[in-house]
Amino acid sequence: MKRIAVFTSGGDAPGMNACIRAVVRGAVYHGVEIFGIRRGYSGMINGDIFQMTSHSVSNIVQRGGTILKSARSREFMTSEGRKRAYDQLMNHGIEGLVAIGGNGTFTGALKFFEEFQIPTVGAPGTIDNDLYGTDNTIGYDTAVNTALEAIDKIRDTADSHDRIFFIEVMGRDSGYIAIQSGIAGGAEMVMVPEVLTPISEVVETLKQGWSRSKSSSIIVVAEGDEEGNAAEVAEKIRSQVGVDVDMRVTTLGHIQRGGIPTAYDRILASRLGLGALEGLLNGEKNVMAGIVNNELVYTPFVDTIKLPKPISEDLLRMVKILSV
Ligand code: F6P
């Protein structure tokens, strides 16, 4: 393989730039021509493809976001879109791809290989940490720390005003950010999409707290919780505890997607970027590079896409015990 391309796709994540840097510098080291594709599959379809050098990735290891930009492409979901993308890659003589993204990205890459035999190796880039085949995804650690900083600040005002705060963190289908930031922030409860926490249980916990003279509480809610988002959960609870209880809702939103990546994320991203590149050069295809128990492993896309990565029930149990 003499010419390959790298792109970022789906929701951006802090550390993606460190990962791009590792792919590009690794390619230069191995004497392979490296191209960047802007805006993921959209840019592939539109031919937004350019040659990169070692210099193209100078001074980006510490930057959040992605210098290659990112997008979620509807057109790539159609066979016409994928044919256009293939034609563009052929025009540039590109023989293999490194895709930095999540499940949607890898689903697209697999379909693309079935139709056009372009091999892809993935690097897991998403703040959600919802990919089977790696202990942590790029961006997750930074997002948890961003959420934690906000929770710590909200705790100050919650305590001053004797209020209950419902803090919504990201995670449409995943409670990883919620559980980690909740534990580190000393939350009274954490609500995640993977495990149903009925409203009655939240009310019960609040009442137990009041009986022990607890005057403020933090409840971290993942945006995709089964009982609804934080505003919906708060509304349901209000209907049971009455209007006298002082409650507020804060949605952290996209602040969790930006910012300077932590040292952990930069190192993880560097290992995964180089791992993905060297995997591709060694003939791996349709696999995701991951770090499991501190070892580099390659997991087939079919598994990363289909297999669940369950939240530890032990951690949820711990939240209950520690909030007493
Ligand atoms: O997949 C990462 C993520 O941040 C999710 O946690 C969230 O549900 C989603 O992306 C938001 O996507 P968008 O930025 O397209 O609204």
Short mmCIF file of C-alpha atoms and ligand atoms in Angstrom, two decimals:
data_model
loop_
_atom_site.label_atom_id
_atom_site.label_comp_id
_atom_site.label_asym_id
_atom_site.label_seq_id
_atom_site.Cartn_x
_atom_site.Cartn_y
_atom_site.Cartn_z
CA MET A 1 0.00 0.00 0.00
CA LYS A 2 1.58 3.25 -1.14
CA ARG A 3 -1.15 5.85 -0.69
CA ILE A 4 -3.74 6.09 2.08
CA ALA A 5 -6.15 8.66 3.49
CA VAL A 6 -7.35 9.64 6.95
CA PHE A 7 -10.64 11.28 7.97
CA THR A 8 -12.76 12.06 11.03
CA SER A 9 -16.48 11.38 11.03
CA GLY A 10 -19.51 11.62 13.33
CA GLY A 11 -19.45 13.70 16.51
CA ASP A 12 -16.04 15.27 17.11
CA ALA A 13 -14.08 14.38 20.23
CA PRO A 14 -11.10 15.96 22.03
CA GLY A 15 -7.98 14.04 21.00
CA MET A 16 -9.00 13.51 17.39
CA ASN A 17 -6.22 15.90 16.34
CA ALA A 18 -3.62 13.91 18.29
CA CYS A 19 -4.90 10.83 16.48
CA ILE A 20 -4.67 12.47 13.02
CA ARG A 21 -1.14 13.56 13.89
CA ALA A 22 -0.15 9.98 14.79
CA VAL A 23 -1.60 8.62 11.53
CA VAL A 24 0.16 11.25 9.41
CA ARG A 25 3.53 11.05 11.17
CA GLY A 26 3.33 7.24 11.17
CA ALA A 27 2.71 7.25 7.42
CA VAL A 28 5.66 9.58 6.85
CA TYR A 29 7.83 7.28 8.98
CA HIS A 30 6.81 4.25 6.93
CA GLY A 31 7.30 6.06 3.60
CA VAL A 32 3.62 5.99 2.62
CA GLU A 33 1.87 8.93 0.96
CA ILE A 34 -0.85 10.29 3.22
CA PHE A 35 -3.95 12.28 2.27
CA GLY A 36 -6.52 14.01 4.46
CA ILE A 37 -10.24 14.00 3.69
CA ARG A 38 -12.24 16.94 5.07
CA ARG A 39 -15.73 16.48 6.58
CA GLY A 40 -15.72 12.69 6.66
CA TYR A 41 -17.77 10.81 4.07
CA SER A 42 -19.22 14.09 2.73
CA GLY A 43 -15.74 15.26 1.77
CA MET A 44 -14.97 11.86 0.26
CA ILE A 45 -18.02 12.19 -1.97
CA ASN A 46 -17.17 15.78 -2.91
CA GLY A 47 -13.47 15.13 -3.46
CA ASP A 48 -12.31 17.37 -0.60
CA ILE A 49 -9.05 15.41 -0.45
CA PHE A 50 -5.56 16.87 -0.03
CA GLN A 51 -2.04 15.63 0.50
CA MET A 52 -0.63 15.93 4.02
CA THR A 53 2.93 16.15 5.25
CA SER A 54 4.55 15.94 8.64
CA HIS A 55 4.20 19.73 8.80
CA SER A 56 0.40 19.61 8.25
CA VAL A 57 -0.01 18.25 11.77
CA SER A 58 2.40 20.54 13.62
CA ASN A 59 1.06 22.18 16.76
CA ILE A 60 -2.24 20.27 16.90
CA VAL A 61 -1.62 17.60 19.55
CA GLN A 62 -3.07 19.91 22.22
CA ARG A 63 -6.08 21.19 20.25
CA GLY A 64 -9.70 20.06 20.66
CA GLY A 65 -11.99 19.54 17.67
CA THR A 66 -10.61 18.13 14.43
CA ILE A 67 -8.53 19.96 11.82
CA LEU A 68 -10.11 17.63 9.22
CA LYS A 69 -13.60 18.75 10.31
CA SER A 70 -16.40 16.25 10.74
CA ALA A 71 -19.88 15.54 9.44
CA ARG A 72 -22.65 12.96 9.47
CA SER A 73 -23.30 12.15 5.79
CA ARG A 74 -26.75 11.05 4.63
CA GLU A 75 -25.51 10.73 1.05
CA PHE A 76 -22.98 8.04 1.96
CA MET A 77 -25.90 5.91 3.14
CA THR A 78 -27.02 5.65 -0.52
CA SER A 79 -25.28 3.42 -3.09
CA GLU A 80 -24.96 6.44 -5.45
CA GLY A 81 -23.13 8.38 -2.74
CA ARG A 82 -20.74 5.51 -2.05
CA LYS A 83 -20.03 5.12 -5.81
CA ARG A 84 -19.13 8.83 -6.02
CA ALA A 85 -16.85 8.45 -2.99
CA TYR A 86 -15.16 5.44 -4.60
CA ASP A 87 -14.59 7.36 -7.85
CA GLN A 88 -12.99 10.22 -5.89
CA LEU A 89 -10.66 7.85 -4.04
CA MET A 90 -9.67 6.23 -7.36
CA ASN A 91 -8.96 9.67 -8.88
CA HIS A 92 -6.48 10.23 -6.05
CA GLY A 93 -5.05 6.69 -6.17
CA ILE A 94 -6.01 5.98 -2.55
CA GLU A 95 -5.79 2.30 -1.59
CA GLY A 96 -6.76 2.28 2.08
CA LEU A 97 -8.39 4.40 4.78
CA VAL A 98 -7.98 5.23 8.45
CA ALA A 99 -11.37 6.28 9.84
CA ILE A 100 -11.55 8.07 13.19
CA GLY A 101 -15.09 7.93 14.53
CA GLY A 102 -17.77 5.78 16.09
CA ASN A 103 -20.32 3.15 15.16
CA GLY A 104 -21.91 5.09 12.29
CA THR A 105 -18.46 5.64 10.76
CA PHE A 106 -17.55 1.94 10.96
CA THR A 107 -20.94 0.82 9.62
CA GLY A 108 -20.31 3.01 6.55
CA ALA A 109 -16.77 1.65 6.14
CA LEU A 110 -17.99 -1.95 6.21
CA LYS A 111 -20.65 -1.30 3.58
CA PHE A 112 -18.05 0.51 1.46
CA PHE A 113 -15.72 -2.49 1.62
CA GLU A 114 -18.49 -4.93 0.64
CA GLU A 115 -19.16 -2.88 -2.50
CA PHE A 116 -15.72 -1.56 -3.49
CA GLN A 117 -13.12 -3.55 -1.48
CA ILE A 118 -11.45 -0.44 -0.04
CA PRO A 119 -9.94 -1.58 3.29
CA THR A 120 -10.45 0.59 6.37
CA VAL A 121 -8.97 0.41 9.84
CA GLY A 122 -10.77 2.44 12.48
CA ALA A 123 -9.69 4.40 15.54
CA PRO A 124 -12.46 4.88 18.13
CA GLY A 125 -13.20 8.60 18.43
CA THR A 126 -16.31 9.50 20.40
CA ILE A 127 -16.93 11.04 23.81
CA ASP A 128 -19.61 8.39 24.47
CA ASN A 129 -17.18 5.48 25.12
CA ASP A 130 -19.82 3.16 23.71
CA LEU A 131 -17.58 1.04 21.45
CA TYR A 132 -16.91 -2.61 22.14
CA GLY A 133 -13.24 -3.48 21.57
CA THR A 134 -11.53 -0.73 23.56
CA ASP A 135 -11.57 0.14 27.24
CA ASN A 136 -11.77 3.85 26.44
CA THR A 137 -12.55 5.85 23.32
CA ILE A 138 -10.72 9.03 22.30
CA GLY A 139 -12.36 12.06 23.93
CA TYR A 140 -14.18 10.24 26.69
CA ASP A 141 -11.73 11.14 29.46
CA THR A 142 -11.75 14.83 28.49
CA ALA A 143 -15.56 14.88 28.33
CA VAL A 144 -15.82 13.30 31.79
CA ASN A 145 -13.44 15.90 33.22
CA THR A 146 -15.37 18.73 31.55
CA ALA A 147 -18.64 17.42 32.99
CA LEU A 148 -17.00 17.00 36.39
CA GLU A 149 -15.77 20.58 36.47
CA ALA A 150 -19.33 21.75 35.80
CA ILE A 151 -20.79 19.42 38.44
CA ASP A 152 -18.34 20.73 41.04
CA LYS A 153 -19.39 24.30 40.29
CA ILE A 154 -23.08 23.47 40.37
CA ARG A 155 -22.61 21.71 43.71
CA ASP A 156 -21.43 25.00 45.25
CA THR A 157 -24.60 26.84 44.29
CA ALA A 158 -26.83 23.82 45.00
CA ASP A 159 -25.46 23.73 48.53
CA SER A 160 -25.80 27.51 49.08
CA HIS A 161 -29.47 27.44 48.07
CA ASP A 162 -30.48 24.01 49.41
CA ARG A 163 -31.52 22.93 45.92
CA ILE A 164 -31.83 19.73 43.96
CA PHE A 165 -30.03 19.90 40.62
CA PHE A 166 -30.66 17.63 37.68
CA ILE A 167 -27.56 17.80 35.48
CA GLU A 168 -27.87 16.40 31.98
CA VAL A 169 -24.72 15.02 30.38
CA MET A 170 -24.32 13.67 26.84
CA GLY A 171 -24.98 10.05 25.94
CA ARG A 172 -27.90 9.26 23.66
CA ASP A 173 -27.52 5.51 24.20
CA SER A 174 -24.70 5.43 26.69
CA GLY A 175 -24.32 6.25 30.37
CA TYR A 176 -20.52 6.23 30.56
CA ILE A 177 -20.05 9.98 30.94
CA ALA A 178 -22.90 10.07 33.48
CA ILE A 179 -21.56 7.30 35.68
CA GLN A 180 -17.94 8.48 35.72
CA SER A 181 -18.70 12.17 36.27
CA GLY A 182 -21.41 11.23 38.78
CA ILE A 183 -19.08 9.11 40.89
CA ALA A 184 -16.24 11.64 40.76
CA GLY A 185 -18.65 14.51 41.52
CA GLY A 186 -20.29 12.73 44.47
CA ALA A 187 -23.74 12.66 42.87
CA GLU A 188 -26.64 11.34 44.93
CA MET A 189 -27.96 9.45 41.91
CA VAL A 190 -26.93 8.66 38.34
CA MET A 191 -29.51 7.80 35.68
CA VAL A 192 -28.25 5.94 32.59
CA PRO A 193 -29.98 4.57 29.48
CA GLU A 194 -28.64 1.03 30.02
CA VAL A 195 -30.33 0.45 33.40
CA LEU A 196 -33.81 1.68 34.30
CA THR A 197 -33.94 3.80 37.45
CA PRO A 198 -37.67 4.32 38.08
CA ILE A 199 -38.83 7.78 39.16
CA SER A 200 -40.18 6.19 42.35
CA GLU A 201 -36.61 5.17 43.27
CA VAL A 202 -35.32 8.71 42.76
CA VAL A 203 -38.13 10.12 44.93
CA GLU A 204 -37.39 7.53 47.60
CA THR A 205 -33.67 8.44 47.62
CA LEU A 206 -34.49 12.16 47.92
CA LYS A 207 -36.89 11.50 50.79
CA GLN A 208 -34.32 9.39 52.60
CA GLY A 209 -31.84 12.25 52.18
CA TRP A 210 -34.31 14.77 53.62
CA SER A 211 -34.92 12.49 56.60
CA ARG A 212 -31.17 12.72 57.28
CA SER A 213 -31.26 16.54 56.92
CA LYS A 214 -29.60 16.49 53.52
CA SER A 215 -30.49 19.86 52.03
CA SER A 216 -29.07 19.67 48.50
CA SER A 217 -28.64 16.90 45.96
CA ILE A 218 -27.09 16.34 42.56
CA ILE A 219 -28.71 13.89 40.15
CA VAL A 220 -26.75 13.24 36.96
CA VAL A 221 -28.97 12.21 34.04
CA ALA A 222 -27.65 10.86 30.73
CA GLU A 223 -29.54 12.56 27.88
CA GLY A 224 -30.91 9.22 26.66
CA ASP A 225 -32.19 7.95 30.01
CA GLU A 226 -35.28 5.75 29.79
CA GLU A 227 -37.27 8.11 32.04
CA GLY A 228 -36.47 11.03 29.69
CA ASN A 229 -33.93 13.83 29.61
CA ALA A 230 -33.12 15.87 32.72
CA ALA A 231 -35.99 18.33 32.22
CA GLU A 232 -38.49 15.49 31.78
CA VAL A 233 -37.15 13.62 34.80
CA ALA A 234 -37.34 16.80 36.91
CA GLU A 235 -40.93 17.39 35.78
CA LYS A 236 -41.96 13.85 36.73
CA ILE A 237 -40.35 14.25 40.14
CA ARG A 238 -41.93 17.64 40.70
CA SER A 239 -45.37 16.08 40.21
CA GLN A 240 -44.59 13.71 43.11
CA VAL A 241 -42.72 15.93 45.58
CA GLY A 242 -44.72 19.14 45.09
CA VAL A 243 -43.85 22.71 44.10
CA ASP A 244 -42.19 23.61 47.41
CA VAL A 245 -39.08 21.59 46.65
CA ASP A 246 -36.53 23.89 45.01
CA MET A 247 -35.25 22.21 41.86
CA ARG A 248 -33.18 23.32 38.88
CA VAL A 249 -32.10 21.67 35.63
CA THR A 250 -28.76 22.25 33.86
CA THR A 251 -27.99 20.73 30.47
CA LEU A 252 -24.26 20.67 29.81
CA GLY A 253 -24.61 19.96 26.07
CA HIS A 254 -21.85 20.46 23.53
CA ILE A 255 -19.42 22.00 26.02
CA GLN A 256 -18.55 18.32 26.63
CA ARG A 257 -17.41 17.87 23.03
CA GLY A 258 -14.81 20.65 22.99
CA GLY A 259 -11.75 21.73 24.89
CA ILE A 260 -8.12 20.82 25.37
CA PRO A 261 -7.72 17.03 25.45
CA THR A 262 -6.40 15.55 28.69
CA ALA A 263 -2.97 13.90 28.73
CA TYR A 264 -4.77 10.54 28.88
CA ASP A 265 -6.71 11.28 25.68
CA ARG A 266 -3.65 12.56 23.81
CA ILE A 267 -1.68 9.43 24.67
CA LEU A 268 -4.59 7.11 23.88
CA ALA A 269 -5.20 8.92 20.57
CA SER A 270 -1.52 8.69 19.63
CA ARG A 271 -1.41 4.95 20.34
CA LEU A 272 -4.64 4.29 18.47
CA GLY A 273 -3.71 6.46 15.48
CA LEU A 274 -0.38 4.73 15.00
CA GLY A 275 -1.98 1.36 15.77
CA ALA A 276 -4.67 1.90 13.12
CA LEU A 277 -2.13 3.04 10.52
CA GLU A 278 0.30 0.16 11.13
CA GLY A 279 -2.61 -2.31 11.18
CA LEU A 280 -3.68 -1.08 7.74
CA LEU A 281 -0.12 -1.33 6.39
CA ASN A 282 0.14 -4.87 7.79
CA GLY A 283 -2.97 -5.99 5.92
CA GLU A 284 -5.67 -5.52 8.57
CA LYS A 285 -9.06 -4.45 7.20
CA ASN A 286 -12.51 -3.71 8.59
CA VAL A 287 -11.23 -3.71 12.14
CA MET A 288 -11.00 -1.10 14.87
CA ALA A 289 -7.79 -0.52 16.80
CA GLY A 290 -8.46 -0.49 20.53
CA ILE A 291 -6.60 -0.62 23.81
CA VAL A 292 -7.80 -3.39 26.13
CA ASN A 293 -5.89 -3.95 29.39
CA ASN A 294 -3.17 -1.65 28.05
CA GLU A 295 -2.61 -3.84 24.95
CA LEU A 296 -3.28 -2.84 21.35
CA VAL A 297 -5.96 -5.10 19.85
CA TYR A 298 -7.93 -5.16 16.58
CA THR A 299 -11.65 -5.93 16.75
CA PRO A 300 -13.76 -6.60 13.63
CA PHE A 301 -16.16 -3.77 12.79
CA VAL A 302 -19.04 -6.28 12.91
CA ASP A 303 -18.31 -6.79 16.62
CA THR A 304 -17.70 -3.14 17.52
CA ILE A 305 -21.00 -2.29 15.82
CA LYS A 306 -23.12 -5.13 17.23
CA LEU A 307 -21.72 -6.12 20.60
CA PRO A 308 -22.82 -4.13 23.64
CA LYS A 309 -20.40 -2.51 26.05
CA PRO A 310 -22.35 -2.72 29.28
CA ILE A 311 -22.07 -0.25 32.13
CA SER A 312 -20.72 -1.88 35.28
CA GLU A 313 -23.62 -2.55 37.66
CA ASP A 314 -21.04 -2.45 40.46
CA LEU A 315 -20.43 1.22 39.74
CA LEU A 316 -24.16 2.00 39.92
CA ARG A 317 -24.36 0.09 43.18
CA MET A 318 -21.42 2.10 44.48
CA VAL A 319 -23.18 5.41 43.75
CA LYS A 320 -26.08 4.27 45.96
CA ILE A 321 -23.82 3.19 48.81
CA LEU A 322 -21.64 6.30 48.75
CA SER A 323 -24.51 8.77 48.64
CA VAL A 324 -25.98 7.59 51.96
O1 F6P B 1 -21.91 10.71 19.78
C1 F6P B 1 -21.46 11.79 20.50
C2 F6P B 1 -22.60 12.71 20.87
O2 F6P B 1 -22.03 13.83 21.51
C3 F6P B 1 -23.70 12.11 21.74
O3 F6P B 1 -23.37 12.01 23.10
C4 F6P B 1 -24.84 13.05 21.47
O4 F6P B 1 -26.07 12.43 21.70
C5 F6P B 1 -24.66 13.39 20.02
O5 F6P B 1 -23.28 13.17 19.72
C6 F6P B 1 -25.05 14.78 19.63
O6 F6P B 1 -24.89 14.92 18.25
P1 F6P B 1 -24.98 16.30 17.46
O7 F6P B 1 -23.76 17.08 17.77
O8 F6P B 1 -25.05 15.89 16.03
O9 F6P B 1 -26.22 16.98 17.96
#
